[in-house]
Short mmCIF file of C-alpha atoms and ligand atoms in Angstrom, two decimals:
data_model
loop_
_atom_site.label_atom_id
_atom_site.label_comp_id
_atom_site.label_asym_id
_atom_site.label_seq_id
_atom_site.Cartn_x
_atom_site.Cartn_y
_atom_site.Cartn_z
CA MET A 266 -0.12 0.01 0.04
CA LYS A 267 1.32 3.37 -0.89
CA LYS A 268 1.66 5.75 2.14
CA ILE A 269 -0.31 8.79 2.44
CA PHE A 270 1.05 12.02 3.01
CA ALA A 271 -1.75 14.29 3.20
CA ALA A 272 -1.54 18.66 4.17
CA ASN A 273 -4.05 20.14 6.17
CA TRP A 274 -3.99 23.82 5.39
CA LYS A 275 -6.99 25.06 7.40
CA LEU A 276 -7.93 28.71 7.09
CA HIS A 277 -4.54 29.87 6.07
CA LYS A 278 -3.35 31.13 2.74
CA THR A 279 -4.32 32.74 -0.46
CA PRO A 280 -4.67 32.12 -3.97
CA THR A 281 -1.61 33.51 -4.69
CA GLU A 282 0.12 31.79 -1.67
CA THR A 283 -1.22 28.73 -3.17
CA ARG A 284 0.30 29.02 -6.49
CA ASN A 285 3.88 30.33 -4.73
CA PHE A 286 4.00 27.20 -2.75
CA PHE A 287 3.64 25.40 -5.59
CA SER A 288 6.11 26.45 -7.69
CA GLU A 289 8.37 26.17 -4.78
CA TRP A 290 7.35 22.42 -4.07
CA LYS A 291 7.55 22.14 -7.81
CA ASP A 292 11.49 22.84 -7.79
CA LEU A 293 12.14 21.19 -4.86
CA THR A 294 10.28 17.87 -5.12
CA SER A 295 11.65 17.92 -8.42
CA GLY A 296 13.75 14.30 -9.58
CA PHE A 297 12.39 12.69 -6.49
CA ASP A 298 10.52 9.57 -6.63
CA PHE A 299 7.82 9.53 -5.04
CA LEU A 300 6.43 6.55 -6.76
CA ASN A 301 6.23 5.03 -3.23
CA SER A 302 3.78 7.63 -1.57
CA GLU A 303 0.76 10.01 -2.29
CA ILE A 304 0.73 13.19 -1.74
CA VAL A 305 -2.56 15.19 -1.18
CA PHE A 306 -3.37 18.46 -0.74
CA PHE A 307 -6.16 20.11 0.96
CA PRO A 308 -6.17 24.29 0.61
CA THR A 309 -8.90 26.22 1.26
CA THR A 310 -12.25 25.83 -1.18
CA ILE A 311 -11.19 29.26 -2.36
CA CYS A 312 -8.29 27.90 -3.92
CA LEU A 313 -8.62 25.32 -5.30
CA GLU A 314 -9.36 26.63 -9.02
CA SER A 315 -5.55 27.63 -8.09
CA THR A 316 -5.28 24.38 -7.08
CA ALA A 317 -6.40 22.68 -10.27
CA GLU A 318 -3.97 24.89 -12.38
CA CYS A 319 -1.42 23.98 -10.75
CA ALA A 320 -2.19 20.35 -10.47
CA LYS A 321 -2.00 20.09 -14.08
CA GLY A 322 0.34 17.72 -14.85
CA ALA A 323 2.19 17.02 -11.66
CA ASN A 324 2.74 14.09 -9.56
CA TRP A 325 0.63 15.24 -6.56
CA GLN A 326 -3.66 15.39 -5.91
CA TRP A 327 -5.63 17.71 -4.07
CA GLY A 328 -8.75 17.71 -2.18
CA ALA A 329 -10.99 20.34 -0.63
CA GLN A 330 -11.07 20.62 3.27
CA ASN A 331 -15.22 20.22 3.16
CA ALA A 332 -18.02 20.00 1.39
CA TYR A 333 -22.32 19.47 2.03
CA SER A 334 -24.19 16.48 2.55
CA GLU A 335 -26.65 17.48 -0.34
CA LEU A 336 -25.96 18.56 -4.03
CA LYS A 337 -28.32 21.54 -5.01
CA GLY A 338 -30.91 24.35 -2.60
CA ALA A 339 -30.92 26.18 -0.04
CA PHE A 340 -28.27 26.13 1.65
CA THR A 341 -26.19 29.35 1.93
CA GLY A 342 -22.29 29.71 2.26
CA GLU A 343 -21.89 25.40 0.87
CA THR A 344 -19.80 24.05 -1.22
CA SER A 345 -21.37 20.72 -3.25
CA VAL A 346 -19.40 17.66 -3.78
CA ALA A 347 -20.48 18.17 -7.34
CA THR A 348 -18.63 21.36 -7.58
CA LEU A 349 -15.36 19.39 -6.42
CA GLN A 350 -15.50 17.25 -9.39
CA THR A 351 -15.80 19.55 -11.48
CA LEU A 352 -12.97 21.16 -10.43
CA GLY A 353 -10.80 17.94 -10.48
CA ALA A 354 -10.83 17.74 -6.76
CA LYS A 355 -10.07 13.82 -6.12
CA TRP A 356 -9.91 13.77 -2.26
CA CYS A 357 -12.56 15.25 0.97
CA LEU A 358 -11.40 15.68 4.30
CA VAL A 359 -14.93 14.54 6.68
CA GLY A 360 -15.64 14.73 10.45
CA HIS A 361 -12.09 16.86 11.20
CA SER A 362 -12.30 17.54 15.36
CA GLU A 363 -12.46 21.24 14.59
CA ARG A 364 -15.39 20.62 12.63
CA ARG A 365 -16.77 18.86 14.69
CA SER A 366 -16.53 20.80 17.33
CA LEU A 367 -16.54 24.27 15.94
CA PHE A 368 -18.90 23.86 13.97
CA ALA A 369 -20.87 21.03 15.70
CA GLU A 370 -20.86 18.89 12.90
CA ASP A 371 -22.07 15.25 14.17
CA ASP A 372 -21.91 11.98 13.38
CA GLN A 373 -25.23 11.93 11.41
CA LEU A 374 -23.98 14.96 9.00
CA ILE A 375 -20.30 13.47 8.67
CA ALA A 376 -22.45 9.90 7.26
CA LYS A 377 -24.57 11.99 4.83
CA LYS A 378 -20.96 13.49 3.37
CA ILE A 379 -19.39 10.26 2.76
CA ALA A 380 -21.67 9.06 1.26
CA GLN A 381 -22.15 12.10 -1.09
CA ILE A 382 -18.04 11.97 -1.45
CA GLN A 383 -17.98 9.11 -2.70
CA LEU A 384 -20.79 8.97 -5.03
CA ALA A 385 -18.74 11.83 -6.70
CA GLY A 386 -16.44 9.60 -7.11
CA LEU A 387 -14.19 11.40 -4.58
CA THR A 388 -12.24 9.59 -1.53
CA PRO A 389 -12.95 10.24 2.04
CA LEU A 390 -10.40 11.11 4.62
CA PHE A 391 -12.46 10.86 7.31
CA CYS A 392 -11.29 11.90 10.51
CA ILE A 393 -11.51 10.64 13.99
CA GLY A 394 -10.15 10.81 17.41
CA GLU A 395 -10.33 10.98 21.17
CA SER A 396 -10.32 14.17 22.75
CA LEU A 397 -8.12 14.32 26.55
CA SER A 398 -11.09 14.10 28.43
CA GLU A 399 -11.88 11.07 26.82
CA ARG A 400 -8.57 9.74 27.01
CA GLN A 401 -8.02 9.97 30.61
CA SER A 402 -11.56 8.73 31.16
CA GLY A 403 -10.40 5.41 29.94
CA ARG A 404 -12.84 6.07 26.63
CA THR A 405 -10.61 6.13 24.04
CA PHE A 406 -11.19 3.63 22.40
CA GLU A 407 -15.25 3.47 22.44
CA VAL A 408 -15.55 6.67 20.96
CA LEU A 409 -13.58 5.94 18.36
CA GLN A 410 -15.68 2.34 17.73
CA SER A 411 -18.57 5.00 18.09
CA GLN A 412 -17.43 7.48 15.55
CA ILE A 413 -16.21 4.76 12.95
CA ASP A 414 -19.68 2.85 13.28
CA LYS A 415 -21.68 6.00 12.76
CA GLY A 416 -19.37 7.63 10.55
CA LEU A 417 -19.71 4.75 7.89
CA SER A 418 -22.84 3.44 8.34
CA LEU A 419 -24.12 4.92 4.95
CA ALA A 420 -20.12 3.89 3.65
CA ASN A 421 -20.55 2.30 -0.09
CA LYS A 422 -18.63 -0.24 1.14
CA THR A 423 -17.02 -1.31 -2.72
CA LEU A 424 -15.82 2.35 -3.29
CA PRO A 425 -12.63 3.80 -1.18
CA VAL A 426 -12.07 5.00 2.31
CA VAL A 427 -9.03 6.63 4.10
CA ILE A 428 -9.08 7.11 7.36
CA ALA A 429 -7.37 10.19 9.63
CA TYR A 430 -6.74 8.67 13.53
CA GLU A 431 -5.93 12.29 14.72
CA PRO A 432 -6.27 12.66 19.05
CA VAL A 433 -7.69 15.67 19.34
CA TRP A 434 -5.08 16.84 22.05
CA ALA A 435 -2.44 16.30 19.42
CA ILE A 436 -4.01 18.73 17.09
CA GLY A 437 -1.97 22.10 17.16
CA THR A 438 -0.46 21.66 20.42
CA GLY A 439 2.71 20.52 19.73
CA VAL A 440 2.34 17.27 21.70
CA VAL A 441 2.01 14.01 20.03
CA ALA A 442 1.46 10.97 20.41
CA GLU A 443 4.02 8.37 22.27
CA PRO A 444 4.52 5.85 20.26
CA ALA A 445 3.29 2.83 21.86
CA GLN A 446 -0.20 5.10 21.99
CA VAL A 447 -0.11 5.24 18.27
CA GLN A 448 0.43 2.25 17.62
CA GLU A 449 -2.12 0.70 20.19
CA ALA A 450 -4.66 3.09 18.46
CA HIS A 451 -3.61 1.96 15.28
CA ALA A 452 -4.45 -1.79 15.54
CA LYS A 453 -7.15 -1.47 16.86
CA ILE A 454 -8.71 0.74 14.32
CA PHE A 455 -7.16 -1.73 11.82
CA ALA A 456 -9.49 -4.43 13.65
CA MET A 457 -12.42 -2.41 13.85
CA ILE A 458 -12.55 -2.00 10.87
CA GLU A 459 -11.72 -5.10 9.18
CA LYS A 460 -15.16 -6.53 10.86
CA LEU A 461 -16.93 -4.08 8.76
CA GLY A 462 -15.77 -5.88 5.20
CA PHE A 463 -15.06 -2.86 2.57
CA LYS A 464 -13.98 -4.29 -0.83
CA ASN A 465 -10.50 -2.04 -0.53
CA PRO A 466 -8.01 -1.70 2.29
CA ILE A 467 -8.67 1.57 4.22
CA PRO A 468 -5.53 2.78 5.00
CA ILE A 469 -5.04 4.65 8.38
CA LEU A 470 -3.07 7.91 8.86
CA TYR A 471 -1.92 9.27 12.04
CA GLY A 472 -2.07 13.15 12.70
CA GLY A 473 -1.11 15.41 15.63
CA SER A 474 1.74 17.82 15.72
CA VAL A 475 3.60 15.49 12.99
CA LYS A 476 6.84 17.28 12.16
CA ALA A 477 10.17 16.34 10.44
CA ASP A 478 11.50 15.33 13.36
CA ASN A 479 9.15 12.96 14.35
CA ALA A 480 7.69 11.79 11.43
CA SER A 481 9.88 8.92 10.45
CA GLY A 482 9.88 7.75 13.85
CA LEU A 483 5.73 7.57 13.46
CA ILE A 484 5.54 6.46 10.42
CA GLN A 485 7.82 3.41 11.01
CA ILE A 486 4.52 1.74 12.92
CA SER A 487 2.77 -0.65 11.58
CA HIS A 488 -1.22 0.57 11.11
CA VAL A 489 0.54 3.97 10.00
CA ASP A 490 -0.41 4.18 6.71
CA GLY A 491 0.81 7.96 6.27
CA PHE A 492 0.12 11.18 7.93
CA LEU A 493 -2.85 14.35 7.85
CA VAL A 494 -0.20 17.32 8.83
CA GLY A 495 -1.57 20.84 9.73
CA GLY A 496 1.26 23.45 10.65
CA ALA A 497 4.02 21.61 9.58
CA SER A 498 2.69 21.49 5.92
CA LEU A 499 2.31 24.84 5.62
CA GLU A 500 6.29 25.05 3.90
CA PRO A 501 7.59 23.38 0.86
CA ASN A 502 10.99 22.59 2.94
CA SER A 503 8.72 21.14 6.27
CA PHE A 504 6.15 19.36 4.34
CA PHE A 505 8.65 18.03 2.07
CA ALA A 506 10.86 16.42 4.74
CA ILE A 507 7.97 14.64 6.05
CA ALA A 508 7.44 13.20 2.95
CA LYS A 509 10.61 11.87 2.76
CA ALA A 510 10.59 9.95 5.91
P1 LIG B 264 -1.52 19.45 12.98
O1 LIG B 264 -3.00 19.56 12.59
O2 LIG B 264 -0.66 19.05 12.80
O3 LIG B 264 -0.93 21.06 13.07
O4 LIG B 264 -1.70 19.36 15.11
C1 LIG B 264 -3.27 18.22 12.40
C2 LIG B 264 -4.69 18.15 11.93
O5 LIG B 264 -5.62 18.90 12.33
O6 LIG B 264 -5.09 17.62 11.02
#
């Protein structure tokens, strides 16, 4: 299975900054063989068109950070998967903890979004993860099981899905989960999804304060199939250092 290195830019970069990043990325990575890995960028929605232009002939893919569960209608401010599809997106993030906590997205909405993303022929990058209090109260695996069961309840099992395990307490905090915690969580998630009977293997990415200096250790843990990177993906050099891991 190819390792997947995904860049979640959150609310960063203008279209000009996006183009500048990709031109630097092209120079930096020219001659580097990404054959065993997939690089995926998630810019803001308004920067997707410039991203699509930069992606022509490139050896990386891109997707949106969000899309709505309905295809059209009175949903002010939302973006449809059909629009993403026409732009050429191959991926869409869904279930990120910031969407869950700041924008009140629940498991039911996430399940609908995943089904819609798949229908449009895009791969959902489905984020799950426990909060600090859930971990401290010993509920980590109960929470992950519930997020997986509910989030994937409407998914088409013959189409691809990728999971990102992101402990909420490790996102943007500089605190990385201990290798033993990552190993335990990924092994449990692997066992949970194995039971669901999806046709294709479901890669499990780790996310939460991944940096160049911890990436090479984390990528060697079994069932860690890549990373979802926030802060350290904003500069070409630091993201390339992670992808080279
Ligand atoms: P971080 O963000 O790498 O800045 O912790 C990861 C994420 O939110 O996907």
